[in-house]
Amino acid sequence: MPTVAPLRGLRYDPKHVGALSQVIAPPYDVIDSALQTKLYERHPANVIRIELNREEPGDSETSNKYTRAAKFLKEWREQGVVMQEPAAALYVYHQEFEVEGKKHVRRGVMARVRLERFGTGNIHPHEETMSGPKQDRLLLTRACKANLSQVFGLYPDPQGEVQALLDKAVAGQPPLEATDHLGVKSWMWPLTDEAVAAKVAGLMGPKPVFIADGHHRYETACNYRDEVAAANGGSLPPDHPANFVLMMLVGMSDPGLVVLPTHRLFVQPSVATSAELAAKLGDRFATRPAGKGPAAAHQVWDEIEGENEQGTIGLYTAGDQVWTLARITPAGRALMDRVAADHGPAWRNLGVSILHRLVIGELLGAKEIPTPGYVHLVREVVEGLETGKYPLAALVMPATVEDIRKVSETGERMPAKSTYFYPKLASGLVFNPLE
């Protein structure tokens, strides 16, 4: 039963920094060098300087991007650029954004959530993690002694009871506002009402939480807690800040929850024509030509989305510039059950699992391939194919929130790039001090 609690967050004082839009940034893992430079230039107190500080010539163990980040945070607190909330608060957080011309509003709340190692409680992962990002985030956490960006968690709330309570509590109050580099608008309301916080904690207590994004940050928080405990004789008081992590909690039924697909652009394998592809897929898929030329991806994707079946995939062969619509057959399901017997039914049903394990690995015989290009919008697929770099492309359905729940509850993790929750949460709205 996850413990959800308010926090005395650290946040920018608008009187010092002006518009919050000037100091927020995306999470570290979607920032390239060009955006990093742009954010550095946007404002001298932009959160990029702590979230993803630059490497500099002459960096050493004692002077590096992590120590500089800690120095900035310390100076900003001393100068009043960043202030601490006078009372413990929940942070109601809405994001307004557009996808393919349609407007959405995703609603949630940022809070402290008590850490549980995956597999020991009611907080569940859905993706694998890598050692490099965890080491990077651990070094940053050690230096700054704070959570600098939120983990993104989902919880079941079919009636929207928790969010209705939160929105009612902040109704009529002006929010803090910021707009990011993609035009995504963030609205945040610090909520210090203890009675509301207690009700939220009571409603959330019995619910499982599924990590949507931020697996590396969550596991890093667990590792940091264990380090702090070891340095304090092996245990910490239950209310020690290091026992908690900053998390954005969104109801799984929230109408603004958007999961984008992650389509693939393959350098390998190469299949010459749609006829060769159909022959290799055999009776495992029912196939038919569905369009010619890269731009036909739009009509193919419309058909796939309309079917809303994980086992329907669009495949493009550059040799003849033909799109093939492939629907898995009972024979394909049977083979998938055999070649992926090390996974459960929920994992084997995922479109990305079928694509990589059955189509690419088994039927095309390419078990070891270079990492494909990952894109989320159909126009990005078209643009990629028009470069002539990719002999094969795949349009694949995203895993749904329900898929995440089913796979996570079995203790399994999804293949890489199964989900992409859009938009990313803004870093720089609130930090969670860990001491």
Coordinates of N, CA, C and O in Angstrom, one line a residue, residues 183-355:
G183 N 5.5 24.0 -26.6 CA 4.2 24.6 -26.5 C 3.3 23.9 -25.5 O 2.1 24.3 -25.4
V184 N 3.8 23.0 -24.7 CA 3.0 22.3 -23.7 C 2.9 23.3 -22.5 O 3.9 23.8 -22.0
K185 N 1.6 23.5 -22.1 CA 1.4 24.4 -20.9 C 1.3 23.6 -19.6 O 0.6 22.6 -19.6
S186 N 2.0 24.1 -18.6 CA 1.9 23.5 -17.3 C 1.2 24.5 -16.3 O 1.5 25.7 -16.3
W187 N 0.3 23.9 -15.5 CA -0.4 24.7 -14.5 C -0.2 23.9 -13.2 O -0.4 22.7 -13.1
M188 N 0.3 24.6 -12.1 CA 0.5 24.0 -10.9 C 0.0 24.8 -9.7 O 0.1 26.0 -9.7
W189 N -0.7 24.1 -8.8 CA -1.3 24.7 -7.6 C -0.7 24.0 -6.3 O -1.0 22.9 -6.1
P190 N 0.1 24.7 -5.5 CA 0.5 24.2 -4.2 C -0.7 24.1 -3.3 O -1.4 25.1 -3.2
L191 N -1.0 23.0 -2.7 CA -2.2 22.7 -1.9 C -1.7 22.3 -0.5 O -1.2 21.2 -0.3
T192 N -1.9 23.2 0.4 CA -1.4 22.9 1.8 C -2.5 22.5 2.8 O -2.2 22.4 4.0
D193 N -3.7 22.2 2.3 CA -4.8 21.8 3.1 C -4.6 20.4 3.7 O -4.6 19.4 2.9
E194 N -4.3 20.3 5.0 CA -4.0 19.0 5.6 C -5.1 18.0 5.5 O -4.9 16.8 5.3
A195 N -6.3 18.5 5.6 CA -7.5 17.6 5.5 C -7.6 17.0 4.1 O -7.9 15.8 4.0
V196 N -7.3 17.8 3.1 CA -7.4 17.2 1.7 C -6.2 16.2 1.5 O -6.4 15.1 1.0
A197 N -5.0 16.5 2.0 CA -3.9 15.6 1.9 C -4.2 14.3 2.6 O -3.8 13.2 2.1
A198 N -4.8 14.4 3.8 CA -5.2 13.1 4.5 C -6.2 12.3 3.7 O -6.1 11.1 3.6
K199 N -7.2 13.0 3.1 CA -8.1 12.2 2.2 C -7.5 11.6 1.0 O -7.8 10.4 0.7
V200 N -6.6 12.3 0.4 CA -5.9 11.8 -0.8 C -5.0 10.6 -0.3 O -5.1 9.5 -1.0
A201 N -4.3 10.7 0.8 CA -3.5 9.5 1.3 C -4.4 8.3 1.6 O -4.0 7.2 1.3
G202 N -5.6 8.6 2.1 CA -6.5 7.5 2.4 C -7.0 6.8 1.2 O -7.1 5.6 1.1
L203 N -7.4 7.6 0.2 CA -7.9 7.1 -1.1 C -6.8 6.3 -1.8 O -7.0 5.3 -2.5
M204 N -5.6 6.8 -1.8 CA -4.5 6.3 -2.6 C -3.9 5.0 -1.9 O -3.3 4.1 -2.6
G205 N -4.0 4.9 -0.6 CA -3.3 3.9 0.1 C -3.5 2.5 -0.4 O -2.5 1.7 -0.6
P206 N -4.7 2.1 -0.7 CA -5.0 0.7 -1.2 C -4.6 0.5 -2.6 O -4.7 -0.7 -3.1
K207 N -4.3 1.5 -3.4 CA -4.2 1.4 -4.8 C -2.7 1.0 -5.2 O -1.8 1.5 -4.6
P208 N -2.6 0.2 -6.2 CA -1.2 0.0 -6.8 C -0.8 1.2 -7.6 O -1.6 1.9 -8.1
V209 N 0.5 1.3 -7.8 CA 1.1 2.4 -8.6 C 1.9 1.7 -9.7 O 2.8 0.8 -9.3
F210 N 1.8 2.1 -10.9 CA 2.5 1.5 -12.0 C 3.4 2.6 -12.6 O 2.9 3.7 -12.9
I211 N 4.7 2.4 -12.7 CA 5.6 3.4 -13.2 C 5.4 3.6 -14.7 O 5.6 2.6 -15.4
A212 N 5.0 4.8 -15.1 CA 4.9 5.0 -16.5 C 6.2 5.5 -17.1 O 6.6 5.2 -18.2
D213 N 6.9 6.4 -16.4 CA 8.2 6.9 -16.9 C 9.0 7.3 -15.6 O 8.5 7.6 -14.6
G214 N 10.3 7.2 -15.8 CA 11.2 7.5 -14.7 C 11.7 6.3 -13.9 O 12.0 6.4 -12.7
H215 N 11.8 5.1 -14.5 CA 12.2 3.9 -13.9 C 13.6 4.1 -13.3 O 13.9 3.6 -12.2
H216 N 14.5 4.7 -14.1 CA 15.9 4.9 -13.6 C 15.9 5.8 -12.4 O 16.6 5.6 -11.4
R217 N 15.1 6.9 -12.4 CA 15.0 7.8 -11.2 C 14.4 7.1 -10.0 O 14.9 7.3 -8.9
Y218 N 13.5 6.2 -10.2 CA 12.9 5.5 -9.1 C 13.9 4.5 -8.5 O 14.1 4.5 -7.2
E219 N 14.6 3.7 -9.3 CA 15.6 2.8 -8.7 C 16.7 3.5 -8.1 O 17.3 3.1 -7.1
T220 N 17.1 4.7 -8.7 CA 18.1 5.5 -8.1 C 17.7 6.0 -6.7 O 18.5 6.0 -5.8
A221 N 16.5 6.4 -6.6 CA 16.0 6.8 -5.2 C 16.1 5.7 -4.2 O 16.5 6.0 -3.1
C222 N 15.8 4.5 -4.6 CA 15.9 3.3 -3.7 C 17.4 3.1 -3.3 O 17.8 2.9 -2.2
N223 N 18.3 3.2 -4.3 CA 19.7 3.1 -4.1 C 20.3 4.2 -3.1 O 21.1 3.9 -2.2
Y224 N 19.8 5.4 -3.4 CA 20.2 6.5 -2.5 C 19.8 6.3 -1.1 O 20.5 6.5 -0.1
R225 N 18.5 5.9 -0.9 CA 18.0 5.6 0.4 C 18.8 4.6 1.1 O 19.2 4.8 2.3
D226 N 19.2 3.5 0.4 CA 20.0 2.5 1.1 C 21.4 3.0 1.5 O 21.9 2.6 2.5
E227 N 21.9 3.9 0.6 CA 23.2 4.5 1.0 C 23.1 5.3 2.3 O 24.0 5.3 3.1
V228 N 22.1 6.2 2.3 CA 21.9 7.0 3.5 C 21.7 6.2 4.7 O 22.2 6.5 5.8
A229 N 20.9 5.1 4.6 CA 20.6 4.2 5.7 C 21.9 3.6 6.2 O 22.2 3.5 7.4
A230 N 22.7 3.1 5.2 CA 24.0 2.5 5.6 C 24.9 3.4 6.4 O 25.6 3.1 7.3
A231 N 24.9 4.7 6.0 CA 25.7 5.7 6.6 C 25.2 6.1 8.0 O 25.9 6.8 8.7
N232 N 23.9 5.7 8.3 CA 23.3 6.0 9.6 C 23.0 4.8 10.4 O 22.0 4.7 11.0
G233 N 24.0 3.8 10.3 CA 23.9 2.6 11.1 C 23.0 1.6 10.6 O 22.6 0.6 11.3
G234 N 22.5 1.7 9.3 CA 21.8 0.6 8.7 C 20.3 0.9 8.6 O 19.6 0.1 7.9
S235 N 19.8 1.9 9.2 CA 18.3 2.2 9.1 C 18.1 3.7 9.3 O 18.9 4.4 9.7
L236 N 16.9 4.1 8.8 CA 16.5 5.5 8.9 C 15.1 5.6 9.7 O 14.3 4.6 9.6
P237 N 14.9 6.7 10.3 CA 13.6 6.9 10.9 C 12.5 6.8 9.8 O 12.8 7.2 8.6
P238 N 11.3 6.3 10.1 CA 10.3 6.2 9.0 C 10.0 7.4 8.2 O 9.7 7.4 7.0
D239 N 10.1 8.6 8.9 CA 9.8 9.9 8.2 C 11.0 10.5 7.6 O 10.9 11.7 7.1
H240 N 12.1 9.9 7.5 CA 13.3 10.5 6.9 C 13.0 10.8 5.4 O 12.4 9.9 4.7
P241 N 13.3 12.0 4.9 CA 13.0 12.3 3.5 C 13.6 11.3 2.5 O 13.0 11.2 1.4
A242 N 14.7 10.7 2.8 CA 15.3 9.8 1.8 C 14.4 8.5 1.6 O 14.7 7.7 0.7
N243 N 13.5 8.3 2.5 CA 12.6 7.1 2.3 C 11.5 7.4 1.3 O 10.7 6.5 1.0
F244 N 11.5 8.6 0.7 CA 10.4 9.0 -0.2 C 11.0 9.4 -1.6 O 12.2 9.8 -1.6
V245 N 10.2 9.4 -2.6 CA 10.6 9.9 -3.9 C 9.5 10.9 -4.4 O 8.3 10.6 -4.1
L246 N 9.9 11.9 -5.2 CA 8.9 12.8 -5.8 C 8.3 12.1 -6.9 O 8.9 11.6 -7.8
M247 N 6.9 12.1 -6.9 CA 6.2 11.3 -8.0 C 5.0 12.2 -8.4 O 4.3 12.8 -7.6
M248 N 4.8 12.2 -9.7 CA 3.6 12.7 -10.3 C 2.6 11.5 -10.5 O 2.9 10.5 -11.1
L249 N 1.4 11.6 -9.9 CA 0.4 10.5 -9.9 C -0.7 10.9 -10.8 O -1.4 12.0 -10.6
V250 N -1.0 10.1 -11.7 CA -2.1 10.3 -12.7 C -3.0 9.1 -12.7 O -2.6 8.0 -12.8
G251 N -4.3 9.3 -12.6 CA -5.3 8.2 -12.7 C -5.2 7.6 -14.1 O -5.1 8.2 -15.1
M252 N -5.3 6.3 -14.1 CA -5.2 5.5 -15.3 C -6.4 5.8 -16.3 O -6.3 5.5 -17.5
S253 N -7.5 6.3 -15.7 CA -8.7 6.6 -16.5 C -8.7 8.1 -16.9 O -9.7 8.5 -17.5
D254 N -7.7 8.9 -16.6 CA -7.7 10.3 -16.9 C -7.9 10.5 -18.4 O -7.1 9.9 -19.2
P255 N -8.9 11.3 -18.9 CA -9.1 11.4 -20.3 C -7.9 12.1 -21.0 O -7.8 12.0 -22.3
G256 N -7.0 12.7 -20.3 CA -5.9 13.4 -20.9 C -4.6 12.5 -21.0 O -3.6 13.0 -21.4
L257 N -4.8 11.2 -20.6 CA -3.6 10.3 -20.6 C -3.4 9.8 -22.1 O -4.2 9.0 -22.6
V258 N -2.3 10.2 -22.7 CA -2.1 9.9 -24.1 C -0.8 9.0 -24.2 O 0.3 9.4 -23.7
V259 N -0.9 7.9 -24.8 CA 0.2 7.0 -25.0 C 0.5 7.0 -26.5 O -0.4 6.5 -27.3
L260 N 1.6 7.5 -27.0 CA 1.9 7.5 -28.4 C 2.6 6.2 -28.8 O 3.3 5.6 -28.0
P261 N 2.4 5.8 -30.0 CA 3.2 4.6 -30.5 C 4.6 5.0 -30.7 O 5.0 6.2 -30.8
T262 N 5.5 4.0 -30.8 CA 6.9 4.1 -31.1 C 7.1 3.3 -32.3 O 7.3 2.1 -32.2
H263 N 7.1 3.9 -33.5 CA 7.3 3.2 -34.7 C 8.8 3.0 -34.9 O 9.7 3.6 -34.3
R264 N 9.2 2.0 -35.8 CA 10.6 1.6 -36.0 C 11.0 1.8 -37.4 O 10.3 1.6 -38.4
L265 N 12.3 2.4 -37.5 CA 13.0 2.5 -38.8 C 14.2 1.6 -38.7 O 15.1 1.9 -38.0
F266 N 14.2 0.6 -39.5 CA 15.3 -0.4 -39.4 C 16.4 -0.2 -40.4 O 16.1 -0.1 -41.6
V267 N 17.6 -0.3 -40.0 CA 18.8 -0.3 -40.8 C 19.0 -1.8 -41.3 O 19.3 -2.1 -42.4
Q268 N 18.7 -2.7 -40.4 CA 18.7 -4.1 -40.6 C 17.5 -4.7 -39.9 O 17.1 -4.2 -38.8
P269 N 16.9 -5.8 -40.4 CA 17.3 -6.6 -41.6 C 16.7 -5.9 -42.8 O 15.9 -5.0 -42.7
S270 N 17.2 -6.3 -44.0 CA 16.7 -5.8 -45.3 C 15.9 -6.9 -46.0 O 16.4 -8.0 -46.1
V271 N 14.7 -6.6 -46.4 CA 13.9 -7.5 -47.1 C 13.6 -6.8 -48.5 O 13.1 -5.7 -48.5
A272 N 13.9 -7.4 -49.6 CA 13.9 -6.7 -50.9 C 12.6 -6.2 -51.3 O 12.4 -5.0 -51.7
T273 N 11.5 -7.0 -51.2 CA 10.2 -6.6 -51.7 C 9.1 -7.1 -50.8 O 9.3 -8.0 -49.9
S274 N 7.9 -6.6 -51.0 CA 6.8 -7.0 -50.2 C 6.5 -8.5 -50.5 O 6.0 -9.2 -49.6
A275 N 6.7 -9.0 -51.7 CA 6.5 -10.4 -52.0 C 7.4 -11.3 -51.2 O 7.0 -12.3 -50.7
E276 N 8.7 -10.9 -51.1 CA 9.7 -11.6 -50.3 C 9.2 -11.6 -48.8 O 9.3 -12.6 -48.1
L277 N 8.8 -10.5 -48.4 CA 8.3 -10.3 -47.0 C 7.1 -11.3 -46.7 O 7.1 -12.0 -45.7
A278 N 6.2 -11.3 -47.6 CA 5.0 -12.1 -47.4 C 5.4 -13.6 -47.4 O 4.8 -14.4 -46.6
A279 N 6.4 -14.0 -48.2 CA 6.8 -15.3 -48.2 C 7.5 -15.7 -46.9 O 7.3 -16.8 -46.4
K280 N 8.3 -14.8 -46.4 CA 8.9 -15.1 -45.1 C 7.9 -15.2 -43.9 O 8.1 -16.0 -43.0
L281 N 6.9 -14.3 -44.0 CA 5.9 -14.4 -42.9 C 5.0 -15.6 -43.0 O 4.5 -16.1 -42.0
G282 N 4.8 -16.1 -44.2 CA 4.1 -17.4 -44.5 C 2.7 -17.3 -43.9 O 2.0 -16.3 -44.0
D283 N 2.3 -18.5 -43.3 CA 1.0 -18.6 -42.8 C 0.8 -18.0 -41.4 O -0.2 -18.1 -40.7
R284 N 1.9 -17.4 -40.9 CA 1.9 -16.8 -39.5 C 1.2 -15.5 -39.5 O 0.8 -15.0 -38.5
F285 N 1.1 -14.8 -40.7 CA 0.4 -13.6 -40.8 C -0.4 -13.6 -42.1 O 0.0 -14.1 -43.1
A286 N -1.6 -13.0 -42.0 CA -2.4 -12.7 -43.2 C -1.9 -11.4 -43.7 O -1.9 -10.3 -43.0
T287 N -1.4 -11.3 -45.0 CA -0.8 -10.1 -45.5 C -1.5 -9.6 -46.8 O -2.1 -10.4 -47.5
R288 N -1.4 -8.3 -47.0 CA -1.9 -7.7 -48.2 C -1.2 -6.4 -48.4 O -0.9 -5.7 -47.5
P289 N -0.9 -6.0 -49.7 CA -0.4 -4.7 -50.0 C -1.4 -3.6 -49.5 O -2.6 -3.8 -49.8
A290 N -0.9 -2.6 -48.9 CA -1.8 -1.6 -48.4 C -1.5 -0.2 -48.8 O -2.1 0.8 -48.4
G291 N -0.5 0.0 -49.7 CA -0.2 1.3 -50.2 C 1.2 1.4 -50.8 O 2.1 0.5 -50.5
K292 N 1.5 2.4 -51.6 CA 2.9 2.5 -52.2 C 3.5 3.8 -51.9 O 2.8 4.9 -52.0
G293 N 4.7 3.8 -51.6 CA 5.4 5.1 -51.3 C 5.4 5.4 -49.8 O 4.5 5.0 -49.1
P294 N 6.4 6.1 -49.3 CA 6.5 6.4 -47.9 C 5.2 7.1 -47.4 O 4.8 6.8 -46.3
A295 N 4.7 8.0 -48.1 CA 3.5 8.8 -47.7 C 2.3 8.0 -47.4 O 1.4 8.4 -46.7
A296 N 2.2 6.8 -48.0 CA 1.1 5.9 -47.8 C 1.0 5.4 -46.3 O 0.0 4.8 -45.9
A297 N 2.1 5.7 -45.6 CA 2.1 5.4 -44.1 C 0.9 5.9 -43.4 O 0.3 5.3 -42.5
H298 N 0.4 7.1 -43.8 CA -0.7 7.7 -43.1 C -2.0 6.9 -43.3 O -2.7 6.6 -42.3
Q299 N -2.3 6.4 -44.5 CA -3.5 5.6 -44.6 C -3.4 4.2 -44.0 O -4.3 3.7 -43.4
V300 N -2.1 3.7 -44.0 CA -1.9 2.4 -43.3 C -2.1 2.5 -41.8 O -2.8 1.7 -41.2
W301 N -1.6 3.6 -41.3 CA -1.7 3.8 -39.8 C -3.2 4.0 -39.4 O -3.6 3.6 -38.4
D302 N -3.9 4.8 -40.3 CA -5.3 5.0 -40.0 C -6.1 3.6 -39.9 O -6.9 3.4 -39.0
E303 N -5.7 2.7 -40.7 CA -6.3 1.4 -40.7 C -5.9 0.6 -39.5 O -6.8 -0.1 -38.8
I304 N -4.6 0.6 -39.1 CA -4.2 -0.1 -37.9 C -4.8 0.5 -36.7 O -5.3 -0.3 -35.8
E305 N -4.8 1.8 -36.6 CA -5.5 2.4 -35.4 C -6.9 2.1 -35.3 O -7.5 1.9 -34.2
G306 N -7.6 2.0 -36.5 CA -9.0 1.7 -36.5 C -9.3 0.3 -36.0 O -10.3 0.0 -35.3
E307 N -8.4 -0.6 -36.3 CA -8.6 -2.0 -35.9 C -8.3 -2.1 -34.4 O -8.9 -2.9 -33.7
N308 N -7.3 -1.4 -33.9 CA -6.9 -1.3 -32.5 C -6.5 -2.7 -32.0 O -7.0 -3.2 -30.9
E309 N -5.7 -3.5 -32.8 CA -5.3 -4.8 -32.4 C -3.8 -4.8 -32.3 O -3.1 -4.4 -33.3
Q310 N -3.2 -5.4 -31.2 CA -1.8 -5.4 -31.1 C -1.1 -6.3 -32.1 O 0.0 -6.0 -32.5
G311 N -1.8 -7.2 -32.7 CA -1.2 -8.1 -33.6 C -1.3 -7.7 -35.1 O -1.0 -8.4 -36.0
T312 N -1.7 -6.4 -35.3 CA -1.7 -5.9 -36.7 C -0.6 -4.9 -36.8 O -0.5 -3.9 -36.0
I313 N 0.3 -5.1 -37.8 CA 1.5 -4.3 -38.0 C 1.6 -3.9 -39.4 O 1.2 -4.6 -40.4
G314 N 2.1 -2.7 -39.7 CA 2.4 -2.2 -41.0 C 3.8 -2.3 -41.3 O 4.7 -1.8 -40.5
L315 N 4.2 -2.9 -42.4 CA 5.6 -3.1 -42.7 C 5.9 -2.5 -44.1 O 5.2 -2.8 -45.1
Y316 N 7.0 -1.8 -44.2 CA 7.4 -1.1 -45.5 C 8.7 -1.7 -46.0 O 9.7 -1.8 -45.2
T317 N 8.7 -2.1 -47.2 CA 9.9 -2.6 -47.9 C 10.4 -1.6 -48.9 O 9.7 -1.3 -49.8
A318 N 11.6 -1.1 -48.7 CA 12.1 0.0 -49.5 C 12.4 -0.4 -50.9 O 12.3 0.4 -51.8
G319 N 12.7 -1.7 -51.1 CA 13.0 -2.2 -52.4 C 12.0 -1.9 -53.5 O 12.3 -1.6 -54.6
D320 N 10.7 -2.1 -53.1 CA 9.6 -1.8 -54.0 C 8.7 -0.7 -53.5 O 7.6 -0.5 -54.1
Q321 N 9.0 -0.1 -52.4 CA 8.3 1.0 -51.8 C 6.8 0.6 -51.5 O 5.9 1.5 -51.6
V322 N 6.6 -0.6 -51.0 CA 5.2 -1.1 -50.8 C 5.0 -1.2 -49.3 O 5.9 -1.8 -48.6
W323 N 3.9 -0.8 -48.8 CA 3.4 -1.1 -47.4 C 2.6 -2.3 -47.4 O 1.8 -2.5 -48.3
T324 N 3.0 -3.2 -46.5 CA 2.2 -4.5 -46.3 C 1.5 -4.4 -44.9 O 2.1 -4.1 -43.9
L325 N 0.2 -4.7 -44.9 CA -0.5 -4.8 -43.7 C -0.5 -6.3 -43.3 O -0.9 -7.2 -44.0
A326 N 0.1 -6.6 -42.1 CA 0.2 -7.9 -41.6 C -0.6 -8.1 -40.3 O -0.4 -7.4 -39.4
R327 N -1.5 -9.1 -40.4 CA -2.3 -9.5 -39.2 C -1.9 -10.9 -38.7 O -2.0 -11.8 -39.5
I328 N -1.6 -11.0 -37.5 CA -1.2 -12.3 -37.0 C -2.3 -13.3 -37.0 O -3.5 -12.9 -36.8
T329 N -2.0 -14.5 -37.4 CA -3.0 -15.6 -37.5 C -2.9 -16.5 -36.3 O -1.9 -16.4 -35.5
P330 N -3.8 -17.5 -36.1 CA -3.7 -18.5 -35.0 C -2.4 -19.2 -35.1 O -1.7 -19.5 -34.1
A331 N -1.9 -19.5 -36.3 CA -0.6 -20.2 -36.5 C 0.5 -19.3 -36.0 O 1.5 -19.7 -35.3
G332 N 0.4 -18.0 -36.2 CA 1.4 -17.0 -35.7 C 1.4 -16.9 -34.2 O 2.4 -16.9 -33.5
R333 N 0.2 -16.9 -33.6 CA 0.0 -16.9 -32.2 C 0.7 -18.2 -31.6 O 1.4 -18.1 -30.5
A334 N 0.5 -19.3 -32.2 CA 1.0 -20.5 -31.7 C 2.6 -20.5 -31.7 O 3.2 -20.9 -30.8
L335 N 3.1 -20.0 -32.8 CA 4.6 -19.9 -32.9 C 5.1 -18.9 -31.9 O 6.2 -19.1 -31.3
M336 N 4.4 -17.8 -31.7 CA 4.8 -16.8 -30.7 C 4.8 -17.4 -29.3 O 5.8 -17.1 -28.5
D337 N 3.9 -18.2 -29.0 CA 3.8 -18.9 -27.7 C 5.1 -19.7 -27.5 O 5.6 -19.9 -26.4
R338 N 5.6 -20.3 -28.6 CA 6.7 -21.2 -28.5 C 8.0 -20.4 -28.4 O 8.9 -20.7 -27.5
V339 N 8.2 -19.4 -29.3 CA 9.5 -18.7 -29.3 C 9.6 -17.7 -28.2 O 10.7 -17.3 -27.8
A340 N 8.5 -17.4 -27.5 CA 8.5 -16.5 -26.4 C 7.9 -17.2 -25.1 O 7.3 -16.6 -24.3
A341 N 8.2 -18.5 -25.0 CA 7.7 -19.2 -23.9 C 8.3 -18.8 -22.5 O 7.7 -19.1 -21.5
D342 N 9.4 -18.0 -22.6 CA 9.9 -17.4 -21.4 C 9.2 -16.2 -20.8 O 9.5 -15.7 -19.8
H343 N 8.1 -15.8 -21.5 CA 7.3 -14.7 -21.1 C 5.8 -15.2 -21.0 O 5.4 -16.2 -21.6
G344 N 5.0 -14.4 -20.2 CA 3.6 -14.7 -20.0 C 2.8 -14.2 -21.2 O 3.2 -13.5 -22.1
P345 N 1.5 -14.6 -21.1 CA 0.6 -14.2 -22.2 C 0.4 -12.7 -22.5 O 0.3 -12.3 -23.6
A346 N 0.4 -11.9 -21.4 CA 0.3 -10.5 -21.6 C 1.4 -9.9 -22.3 O 1.3 -9.0 -23.2
W347 N 2.7 -10.4 -22.0 CA 3.9 -9.9 -22.8 C 3.8 -10.3 -24.2 O 4.1 -9.6 -25.1
R348 N 3.4 -11.6 -24.4 CA 3.4 -12.2 -25.8 C 2.4 -11.5 -26.7 O 2.5 -11.6 -27.9
N349 N 1.4 -10.9 -26.1 CA 0.3 -10.2 -26.9 C 0.7 -8.8 -27.3 O 0.0 -8.3 -28.2
L350 N 1.8 -8.2 -26.8 CA 2.1 -6.9 -27.2 C 2.6 -6.8 -28.6 O 3.3 -7.6 -29.1
G351 N 2.2 -5.7 -29.3 CA 2.6 -5.5 -30.7 C 4.1 -5.4 -30.8 O 4.7 -6.0 -31.7
V352 N 4.8 -4.8 -29.9 CA 6.2 -4.6 -30.0 C 6.9 -6.0 -29.8 O 8.0 -6.3 -30.3
S353 N 6.3 -6.8 -28.9 CA 6.9 -8.2 -28.7 C 6.7 -9.0 -29.9 O 7.7 -9.7 -30.3
I354 N 5.5 -9.0 -30.5 CA 5.3 -9.7 -31.7 C 6.2 -9.3 -32.8 O 6.8 -10.1 -33.6
L355 N 6.4 -7.9 -33.0 CA 7.3 -7.4 -34.0 C 8.7 -7.9 -33.8 O 9.3 -8.4 -34.8

